[in-house]
Amino acid sequence: MNVTLVSGQTVGAGRYILNKQLGDNTMAWLAHDEIENKPVVLKFLPAELYQDPRGLEELRTQVGIAQDLSHPNVANIYELYEATGEDPFICLEYIEGMNLASLQTMQPNKVFNWTFLAPLLKQIFAALQFVHENRLVQGAIRPSSLMLDRSGQVKLLDVGIAGTLNNPLYGGPPTTGAGGLLRYLSPQQVDGGQPQTTDDIYSLGTTVYEFLTSTPPFHSGDILPQIRGTKPPTIEDRLAHLKISNRVPPIVSSIVMSCLSKEASARPQDVDTIARSLEFAEMSEPEPVRMIPARTAPAPQANVEYVDRETDIVVPSKWQGQSVASRGQSAPRKKSSIGILAVVAAVVVIGGAGAFFFVSRDSAPTDPAAIGESSSRTAENSALVETVPDGTPAIPIDTEKETADEIKTRRAAIEAAEIARLAARSDSGFQDIFNGRDLTGWTGESDVWSVRDGAITATLNADAKRVSSLVWDGGPLSDFELRVVFRFDPDEGAHRQSTVAVTYRGRKYNQFELRGYQYRMTRDGNNTGMLTSRDRLGMISYTQKTVVELFNSNDRIRKIADLEPLPVILAAIKKNDWNEAVIIAQGDQFVHKINGKVVADMTDSNEKRLAKSGLLALELMIDYKPYTVHFKDIRLKRLSK
């Protein structure tokens, strides 16, 4: 049919309401799912595809396989909708965040350094390994097909369908000239071959090559004959030709070039081979891609850049004084990918790259600039500190003279920096203890605990008479750091105080629950992050640094200092949205964080009752109303004593 689509139109038998087109792709729309009450992406099929029986059947098969897959680094595909009288479309998961192509364009010389890129590649490798193990390929990997979501995960888009949707036979890009997608296709694909695992390897190579050099291997002139018969320049040669300084470990260059081999058999045959080869591709802190001398100008000028001392990232001088750091703490002096991502993400928003979309489950998608009040008080990064390269005081922001757009943009920048802080957290030493697909490695009641959309989902009925636990099968833990991202489903009624817990250093109390230290989580945010124990009722830490002492055979709490005020902590918690809990247990020291805020800090000096090791579990507390909670991105790092 190819009926003209307009914003506000309903499609899919009234289930989806179109919101707006995404980017320059007239076939992709942001829409709202009226049944699931969430944003989704709808990709309408070109006429060349849905009028071709063979192509359409191929797409049905791919979507059928992809529908059953769930992985934290793969964007979900929900359905292929076909009905008489409507244009067919594919419904996909909507990712809140930024794509790596947009992020890359905001970097100096449009390159990532290896220290920045390596943690992201680990997630990309995990996604592709999972996809290939399930007999699918992505088919057209490129920077714009990789999204960084608000919880800090890379998401691979269009798994199983990209090859078909981008096939020139079905309305895809042409196979001549210097077209965008063509630059990432293998020689076998441009000659009409069906996408294979080795084609994904080739596309992955072109993407990493571009991340490190600013351009794909072939990017100008008539690309097709170059893809077929021209050997690409090495990464070092391309950087030298472009006069860009970007230190790349030699093993990285070697592996990337092997991915670009003309013959499929000469490339690495699986992603695991690449991941293992790059596992030890480490080096000392890379030199900055570009340095701009510190200047002593008395005031910032529009469109003039400076280098942030903490990150070596170039940002507009009109935003001097707006680096984000922890309230009440001095900014760390060591440069890291965390700081880099935070500033770059802020620049992406400031520069109007259009890479961010923030959507609540209860409303239509919102422009980043409209985040408003919530972003101005989000987590620790809402504190503005002054950092000027030459050490002179930054000129304070005159909010009375700021335009409304500037205020909105600044608030969006703060929110972007918080997203980037979560995204760039160091992966060193962490292991994923939840695979995003099933409950392998965990033990619990199957009628309570399940996996849905890449997250552990638990529902406790109102008539439940006891606690329900999901115990990690990894055995006793002593000293560790645990990170868990969680979210409660909204409550339709007035009840808000549903409670769950992460129990650690626990012991088996009965068949269904543990007893040990607990990190409490509640639907309304109150008491979230509290450190307590169900069989040590005198032991508690919340918004205070405390010591637990032995007193008359019981626990006595002694306050050492106050932490963040309760209103600040509650403002950092995103209700009905994903939040990150962090638990650090080392010896007799325990720290709990929520979205970067330290909410509990306790020393358990009661040697008679100190648990030095024990089991780990997620636990649902008894309630008089039913509730549902979700957990994902569960990562563990064992600490040395």
XYZ file of C-alpha atoms in Angstrom, residues 21-616:
596
model
C 10.092 9.671 12.306
C 13.537 8.646 13.525
C 16.392 10.534 11.866
C 16.406 10.609 8.096
C 14.883 7.150 7.807
C 11.352 7.706 6.571
C 10.563 4.029 7.156
C 11.376 4.077 10.904
C 8.992 5.614 13.426
C 8.985 6.107 17.162
C 5.597 4.911 18.382
C 3.725 4.126 21.577
C 2.438 0.636 22.324
C -0.990 1.176 23.865
C -1.191 -2.359 25.251
C 2.257 -2.585 26.839
C 2.310 1.173 27.612
C 5.845 1.682 26.351
C 7.705 3.312 23.437
C 8.683 1.082 20.522
C 10.274 1.469 17.106
C 8.282 0.508 14.021
C 10.163 -0.176 10.785
C 7.823 -0.230 7.803
C 8.834 -2.551 4.998
C 9.624 -1.103 1.575
C 7.243 -2.170 -1.186
C 10.057 -3.985 -2.983
C 10.342 -6.299 0.012
C 6.770 -7.042 1.013
C 5.798 -7.555 -2.628
C 8.550 -10.142 -3.068
C 7.333 -13.524 -1.727
C 10.834 -14.927 -1.309
C 12.170 -11.874 0.516
C 9.130 -11.650 2.770
C 9.320 -15.339 3.716
C 13.027 -14.917 4.489
C 12.193 -12.000 6.772
C 9.428 -13.976 8.528
C 11.905 -16.732 9.315
C 14.490 -14.316 10.694
C 11.989 -12.443 12.837
C 10.599 -15.739 14.134
C 14.036 -16.745 15.404
C 14.911 -13.295 16.748
C 11.626 -13.024 18.678
C 12.687 -15.874 20.962
C 16.093 -14.390 21.800
C 16.915 -12.346 24.867
C 20.321 -10.899 25.680
C 21.293 -7.728 27.565
C 23.395 -6.490 24.621
C 20.848 -7.216 21.875
C 17.820 -5.016 21.145
C 14.633 -7.077 21.183
C 12.513 -7.724 18.111
C 8.857 -8.113 19.070
C 6.887 -8.940 15.928
C 6.438 -8.716 12.171
C 2.959 -7.231 11.737
C 1.040 -8.182 8.604
C -2.646 -7.446 8.037
C -4.897 -6.733 5.092
C -5.244 -3.010 4.429
C -2.087 -1.964 6.323
C 1.557 -1.611 5.407
C 3.554 -4.374 7.151
C 6.149 -3.382 9.737
C 8.553 -4.828 12.278
C 8.119 -3.786 15.918
C 11.396 -3.430 17.833
C 12.583 -2.425 21.282
C 13.132 1.310 21.719
C 16.526 2.106 23.268
C 16.909 5.246 25.365
C 20.399 6.577 24.815
C 22.815 7.479 22.047
C 24.266 5.615 19.100
C 28.012 5.288 18.831
C 28.089 7.071 15.468
C 26.741 10.247 17.077
C 29.075 9.905 20.031
C 32.048 9.439 17.725
C 31.363 12.597 15.732
C 31.699 14.682 18.895
C 35.175 13.382 19.731
C 38.326 15.285 18.712
C 39.274 14.135 15.227
C 36.270 11.789 15.428
C 38.231 8.916 16.954
C 37.978 6.846 20.140
C 41.161 5.945 21.953
C 41.664 2.300 22.864
C 41.232 2.780 26.603
C 37.811 4.262 25.928
C 36.780 1.716 23.313
C 37.906 -1.591 24.851
C 35.107 -1.944 27.473
C 32.467 -1.186 24.841
C 33.895 -3.814 22.482
C 33.584 -6.473 25.178
C 29.828 -5.914 25.157
C 29.682 -5.899 21.366
C 31.582 -9.196 21.241
C 29.174 -10.719 23.770
C 26.193 -9.652 21.651
C 27.603 -11.076 18.426
C 28.667 -14.344 20.046
C 25.124 -14.822 21.318
C 23.597 -13.953 17.956
C 25.844 -16.315 16.020
C 25.291 -19.147 18.507
C 21.589 -18.827 17.737
C 22.002 -19.214 13.954
C 21.505 -15.533 13.135
C 23.667 -12.726 11.824
C 23.259 -8.979 12.103
C 24.092 -8.459 8.443
C 25.128 -4.786 8.412
C 27.114 -3.804 11.517
C 28.121 -0.136 11.585
C 28.497 2.580 14.256
C 24.857 3.660 13.963
C 23.661 0.099 14.671
C 25.229 0.202 18.133
C 23.358 2.028 20.886
C 24.502 2.944 24.380
C 21.479 2.779 26.676
C 20.771 4.622 29.920
C 21.998 1.754 32.107
C 25.383 1.748 30.405
C 24.921 -1.202 28.057
C 25.741 -1.377 24.389
C 22.809 -2.700 22.374
C 23.159 -4.261 18.921
C 20.230 -3.257 16.699
C 18.340 -5.067 13.911
C 19.715 -8.534 14.630
C 18.680 -10.987 11.913
C 16.864 -8.406 9.822
C 19.478 -5.800 8.828
C 20.791 -7.872 5.918
C 17.350 -8.269 4.367
C 16.151 -4.719 5.034
C 19.310 -3.301 3.453
C 19.400 -5.608 0.430
C 19.352 -3.486 -2.777
C 16.848 -5.985 -4.249
C 14.386 -4.887 -1.590
C 14.890 -1.142 -1.651
C 18.213 -1.076 0.230
C 21.138 1.239 -0.585
C 22.722 1.097 -4.049
C 25.841 -0.954 -4.719
C 27.666 1.847 -6.524
C 29.182 5.147 -5.428
C 30.150 5.939 -1.817
C 26.851 5.127 -0.110
C 26.838 4.974 3.687
C 25.947 1.318 4.303
C 27.992 0.011 1.382
C 31.183 0.994 3.215
C 30.547 -1.705 5.836
C 29.606 -4.644 3.580
C 31.950 -7.501 2.744
C 33.003 -8.436 -0.811
C 30.677 -11.439 -0.610
C 27.692 -9.277 0.361
C 28.200 -6.697 -2.378
C 28.250 -9.601 -4.834
C 24.801 -10.662 -3.639
C 25.686 -13.388 -1.144
C 23.447 -14.110 1.846
C 24.952 -12.632 5.047
C 27.101 -15.114 6.973
C 28.991 -15.020 10.267
C 32.162 -14.040 8.410
C 30.318 -11.084 6.881
C 29.538 -9.840 10.383
C 33.247 -10.276 11.178
C 34.083 -8.063 8.187
C 31.545 -5.395 9.186
C 32.822 -5.491 12.762
C 36.329 -4.878 11.409
C 35.225 -1.878 9.350
C 33.403 -0.435 12.366
C 36.358 -0.773 14.747
C 38.654 0.599 12.011
C 36.410 3.672 11.780
C 36.243 4.077 15.571
C 40.054 4.221 15.714
C 40.810 6.229 12.539
C 37.651 8.333 11.910
C 36.867 6.697 8.536
C 35.911 3.235 7.271
C 38.606 1.451 5.217
C 36.969 2.610 1.955
C 35.037 5.849 2.101
C 35.441 7.865 -1.102
C 35.156 7.413 -4.848
C 33.553 4.321 -6.335
C 33.711 2.016 -3.326
C 32.501 -1.198 -4.935
C 35.704 -2.075 -6.838
C 37.741 -1.096 -3.769
C 35.800 -3.506 -1.575
C 36.319 -6.272 -4.105
C 39.977 -5.835 -4.975
C 41.842 -3.129 -3.047
C 43.803 -3.888 0.095
C 42.872 -1.308 2.764
C 45.629 0.790 4.361
C 46.670 -0.278 7.842
C 45.282 1.614 10.803
C 48.687 3.217 11.357
C 48.925 4.317 7.705
C 45.409 5.777 7.725
C 46.107 7.741 10.928
C 49.373 9.026 9.484
C 47.662 10.049 6.238
C 45.008 11.957 8.184
C 47.625 13.413 10.563
C 45.800 12.038 13.601
C 47.648 10.862 16.692
C 45.868 7.888 18.266
C 47.942 5.115 19.833
C 46.531 1.680 19.056
C 47.981 -1.572 20.466
C 49.667 -3.515 17.634
C 47.570 -6.636 18.291
C 44.417 -4.561 17.782
C 45.599 -3.319 14.389
C 46.564 -6.833 13.365
C 43.221 -8.391 14.334
C 41.189 -5.613 12.689
C 43.108 -5.984 9.440
C 42.556 -9.758 9.479
C 38.812 -9.113 9.774
C 39.041 -7.104 6.543
C 40.484 -9.948 4.470
C 38.834 -10.271 1.055
C 38.403 -14.034 1.398
C 35.954 -15.099 4.081
C 38.141 -18.086 4.991
C 41.058 -15.766 5.819
C 39.087 -13.861 8.476
C 38.662 -14.977 12.087
C 35.861 -17.521 11.921
C 34.094 -16.507 15.114
C 33.878 -13.558 17.490
C 35.286 -15.554 20.389
C 38.608 -15.797 18.537
C 38.719 -12.007 18.258
C 37.702 -11.479 21.896
C 40.390 -13.858 23.182
C 43.031 -12.301 20.942
C 42.258 -8.810 22.249
C 41.891 -9.845 25.888
C 45.424 -8.717 26.695
C 45.530 -5.743 24.336
C 46.315 -3.303 27.089
C 48.713 -0.428 27.246
C 49.493 2.546 29.410
C 47.225 5.569 29.324
C 47.076 6.707 25.679
C 48.229 10.162 24.766
C 45.412 12.657 24.118
C 44.173 12.702 20.565
C 44.439 16.471 20.464
C 45.683 18.967 22.991
C 44.805 22.642 22.998
C 47.075 24.935 25.054
C 45.550 26.408 28.202
C 44.491 30.000 27.723
C 43.961 32.871 30.118
C 41.099 34.616 28.396
C 39.155 36.612 30.990
C 35.809 35.231 29.886
C 34.504 32.352 27.796
C 33.701 33.096 24.175
C 31.085 31.378 22.061
C 32.294 28.554 19.815
C 35.809 28.506 21.378
C 37.034 25.153 22.661
C 39.121 24.204 25.677
C 40.426 20.937 27.073
C 38.932 19.680 30.324
C 41.871 18.915 32.626
C 40.284 15.761 34.001
C 39.439 14.157 30.670
C 41.487 15.724 27.832
C 38.198 16.024 25.959
C 37.592 19.189 23.992
C 34.395 21.014 24.995
C 32.918 24.434 24.131
C 34.155 27.171 26.427
C 30.627 28.448 27.032
C 30.286 25.356 29.204
C 33.365 26.017 31.322
C 32.653 25.390 34.991
C 30.156 22.641 34.237
C 32.206 19.485 34.712
C 30.337 17.122 36.967
C 31.779 15.513 40.061
C 30.609 14.008 43.302
C 29.118 16.459 45.772
C 31.388 16.900 48.757
C 34.305 15.080 47.084
C 37.288 16.366 45.173
C 37.345 15.377 41.524
C 39.636 12.417 40.842
C 42.946 13.337 39.282
C 43.405 10.124 37.344
C 42.044 10.367 33.834
C 39.618 7.615 32.979
C 37.022 6.570 30.447
C 34.367 7.544 32.993
C 35.303 11.195 32.812
C 35.757 11.029 29.064
C 32.305 9.606 28.474
C 30.707 12.044 30.878
C 32.074 15.108 29.119
C 31.554 13.688 25.633
C 27.950 12.836 26.451
C 27.397 16.365 27.682
C 28.879 17.731 24.460
C 26.631 15.457 22.400
C 23.574 17.051 23.985
C 24.982 20.558 23.935
C 25.955 20.201 20.302
C 22.454 19.222 19.320
C 23.524 15.902 17.845
C 20.026 14.570 18.359
C 21.348 11.323 19.762
C 19.303 11.328 22.957
C 15.657 10.482 23.483
C 14.320 10.147 27.022
C 11.010 8.386 27.427
C 8.930 7.556 30.463
C 6.665 4.542 30.516
C 3.677 6.739 31.232
C 3.998 9.420 28.595
C 4.975 10.147 25.039
C 8.701 10.379 24.272
C 10.208 13.641 25.402
C 12.839 15.871 23.871
C 16.084 15.834 25.909
C 15.774 19.513 26.650
C 12.485 18.906 28.417
C 13.938 16.714 31.127
C 13.725 19.693 33.408
C 13.500 19.361 37.130
C 14.289 15.662 37.464
C 17.617 15.911 35.639
C 18.717 18.910 37.672
C 18.695 16.788 40.797
C 19.860 13.477 39.348
C 22.434 11.566 41.381
C 25.880 12.807 42.305
C 26.575 14.355 38.939
C 24.049 17.123 39.559
C 26.708 19.049 41.506
C 28.411 21.631 39.280
C 32.056 22.386 39.997
C 34.427 24.888 38.439
C 37.295 23.532 36.320
C 39.231 25.848 34.026
C 42.347 24.615 32.208
C 44.674 27.406 33.307
C 43.588 27.192 36.937
C 41.799 30.558 37.025
C 38.315 30.621 38.549
C 35.503 29.881 36.162
C 32.997 32.622 35.515
C 29.774 31.667 37.344
C 26.754 30.863 35.250
C 24.313 33.760 35.296
C 21.089 31.806 35.242
C 19.027 34.991 35.146
C 20.524 35.812 31.746
C 20.329 32.306 30.363
C 17.648 31.710 27.820
C 15.073 29.011 28.431
C 16.700 26.853 25.761
C 20.127 27.236 27.394
C 18.757 26.221 30.778
C 17.045 23.188 29.292
C 20.163 22.227 27.374
C 22.348 22.545 30.478
C 19.979 20.319 32.435
C 20.004 17.791 29.608
C 23.800 17.874 29.672
C 23.782 16.985 33.367
C 21.462 14.051 32.708
C 23.651 12.968 29.788
C 26.721 13.041 31.987
C 24.979 10.805 34.521
C 24.116 8.318 31.784
C 27.697 8.363 30.597
C 28.989 7.874 34.146
C 26.981 4.671 34.415
C 27.973 3.648 30.898
C 31.689 4.074 31.388
C 32.128 2.388 34.750
C 35.176 0.165 34.730
C 34.554 -3.465 33.779
C 37.941 -4.553 35.100
C 37.599 -7.709 37.189
C 33.804 -7.955 36.937
C 31.941 -11.039 35.788
C 28.323 -11.257 34.666
C 26.523 -13.691 36.952
C 23.217 -13.438 35.072
C 23.338 -14.347 31.375
C 20.287 -12.307 30.330
C 18.549 -15.358 28.815
C 17.547 -17.787 31.576
C 18.121 -18.619 35.232
C 21.149 -20.824 34.674
C 23.341 -20.445 37.759
C 20.440 -19.459 40.022
C 17.988 -21.497 42.116
C 14.474 -20.380 43.016
C 10.761 -21.059 42.619
C 9.817 -21.206 38.938
C 6.336 -19.831 39.595
C 7.847 -16.664 41.106
C 11.113 -16.123 39.225
C 11.522 -15.965 35.434
C 13.420 -14.072 32.706
C 11.678 -11.513 30.520
C 13.228 -9.060 28.042
C 16.740 -9.737 29.301
C 15.897 -9.218 32.979
C 15.088 -11.438 35.946
C 11.421 -10.817 36.700
C 9.762 -11.729 40.002
C 6.113 -11.368 40.989
C 4.905 -11.926 44.544
C 1.189 -12.520 44.960
C -0.819 -10.787 47.661
C -1.596 -14.091 49.381
C 2.085 -15.069 49.709
C 2.829 -16.340 53.235
C 6.626 -16.288 53.122
C 9.733 -14.781 51.600
C 10.800 -16.078 48.190
C 14.515 -16.242 47.319
C 16.526 -16.669 44.138
C 19.921 -17.940 45.295
C 23.077 -17.597 43.221
C 24.714 -20.995 42.750
C 28.266 -19.628 42.844
C 28.786 -20.601 46.463
C 29.937 -18.550 49.471
C 31.224 -15.008 48.958
C 33.409 -13.081 51.360
C 34.902 -9.858 49.978
C 33.303 -8.480 46.799
C 31.653 -5.640 44.908
C 28.225 -6.346 43.425
C 26.324 -4.186 40.932
C 22.631 -4.751 40.211
C 20.239 -2.703 38.073
C 16.600 -2.974 39.220
C 13.133 -1.582 38.539
C 9.673 -1.963 40.083
C 6.545 -2.067 37.958
C 4.264 0.921 38.664
C 1.525 0.333 41.227
C -2.022 1.083 40.107
C -3.275 1.702 43.639
C -2.144 3.778 46.574
C 0.260 1.177 47.955
C 3.899 2.080 47.380
C 6.020 0.344 50.011
C 6.748 -3.001 48.326
C 10.147 -4.266 49.495
C 12.785 -6.578 48.039
C 16.370 -7.199 49.095
C 19.756 -8.414 47.989
C 20.908 -10.695 50.796
C 24.626 -11.412 51.021
C 26.998 -13.330 53.288
C 23.825 -15.200 54.049
C 23.055 -18.557 55.631
C 20.202 -20.896 54.850
C 17.363 -20.057 57.247
C 14.846 -22.421 55.709
C 14.029 -23.875 52.305
C 12.931 -20.519 50.915
C 15.044 -17.765 52.451
C 18.462 -16.699 53.690
C 19.439 -14.676 56.707
C 22.365 -12.270 56.390
C 23.212 -8.676 55.532
C 20.620 -7.040 53.289
C 20.457 -4.225 50.767
C 16.801 -3.113 50.893
C 14.941 -1.792 47.811
C 11.464 -0.259 47.870
C 9.013 0.824 45.205
C 8.705 4.409 46.481
C 12.436 4.821 47.170
C 12.166 5.238 50.936
C 14.744 3.046 52.712
C 16.261 1.977 49.375
C 19.903 1.175 50.054
C 19.352 0.581 53.766
C 21.761 -1.949 55.298
C 20.081 -4.216 57.784
C 19.505 -7.839 58.763
C 16.339 -9.785 59.578
C 17.927 -11.628 62.504
C 19.970 -8.694 63.836
C 17.287 -6.099 64.338
C 19.626 -3.751 66.181
C 21.911 -3.486 63.159
C 21.000 -0.762 60.711
C 22.734 1.863 58.577
C 20.880 4.434 56.496
C 22.062 7.939 55.541
C 24.743 7.614 58.241
C 28.227 6.199 58.707
C 27.885 3.834 61.649
C 29.688 1.238 63.741
C 27.926 -1.825 65.159
C 29.269 -2.779 68.576
C 28.643 -5.638 70.986
C 26.555 -4.522 73.960
C 24.968 -6.949 76.457
C 25.144 -9.776 73.890
C 23.288 -7.629 71.355
C 24.090 -5.037 68.708
C 24.443 -1.366 69.519
C 24.714 1.296 66.808
C 27.143 4.185 67.167
C 26.881 7.051 64.676
C 30.167 8.300 63.225
C 28.990 10.850 60.664
C 26.074 11.850 58.479
C 26.020 10.927 54.794
C 23.868 12.613 52.163
C 20.571 14.038 53.477
C 17.550 11.861 52.791
C 15.926 14.309 50.305
C 19.103 14.238 48.186
C 19.122 10.437 48.150
C 15.426 10.221 47.298
C 15.916 12.752 44.471
C 18.577 10.473 42.971
C 16.194 7.499 42.748
C 14.236 7.158 39.519
C 10.795 5.799 40.412
C 9.339 3.230 38.003
C 12.652 3.284 36.122
C 15.983 1.488 36.239
C 18.308 2.228 39.170
C 21.757 0.858 39.990
C 22.486 -0.653 43.408
C 26.090 -1.221 44.486
C 27.223 -3.337 47.444
C 30.846 -3.369 48.626
C 31.730 -5.861 51.359
C 35.319 -6.146 52.532
C 36.212 -7.610 55.893
C 34.025 -5.841 58.449
C 33.401 -2.852 56.178
C 30.153 -2.491 54.216
C 29.078 0.260 51.777
C 25.760 0.570 49.908
C 25.176 2.965 46.993
C 22.163 3.912 44.897
C 22.851 5.588 41.537
C 26.291 6.624 42.799
C 25.078 8.009 46.149
C 26.529 6.425 49.294
C 23.450 5.638 51.360
C 24.937 3.278 53.983
C 28.454 2.928 55.380
C 28.865 0.493 58.267
C 31.613 -1.225 60.223
C 30.459 -4.420 61.937
C 32.813 -4.660 64.916
C 30.642 -7.202 66.729
C 33.042 -10.100 66.163
C 30.641 -12.615 67.670
C 28.020 -11.956 64.999
C 30.089 -10.716 62.059
C 29.392 -12.875 59.001
C 32.676 -13.183 57.090
C 31.325 -15.265 54.220
C 28.033 -16.595 52.904
C 25.533 -16.999 50.093
C 24.073 -14.373 47.745
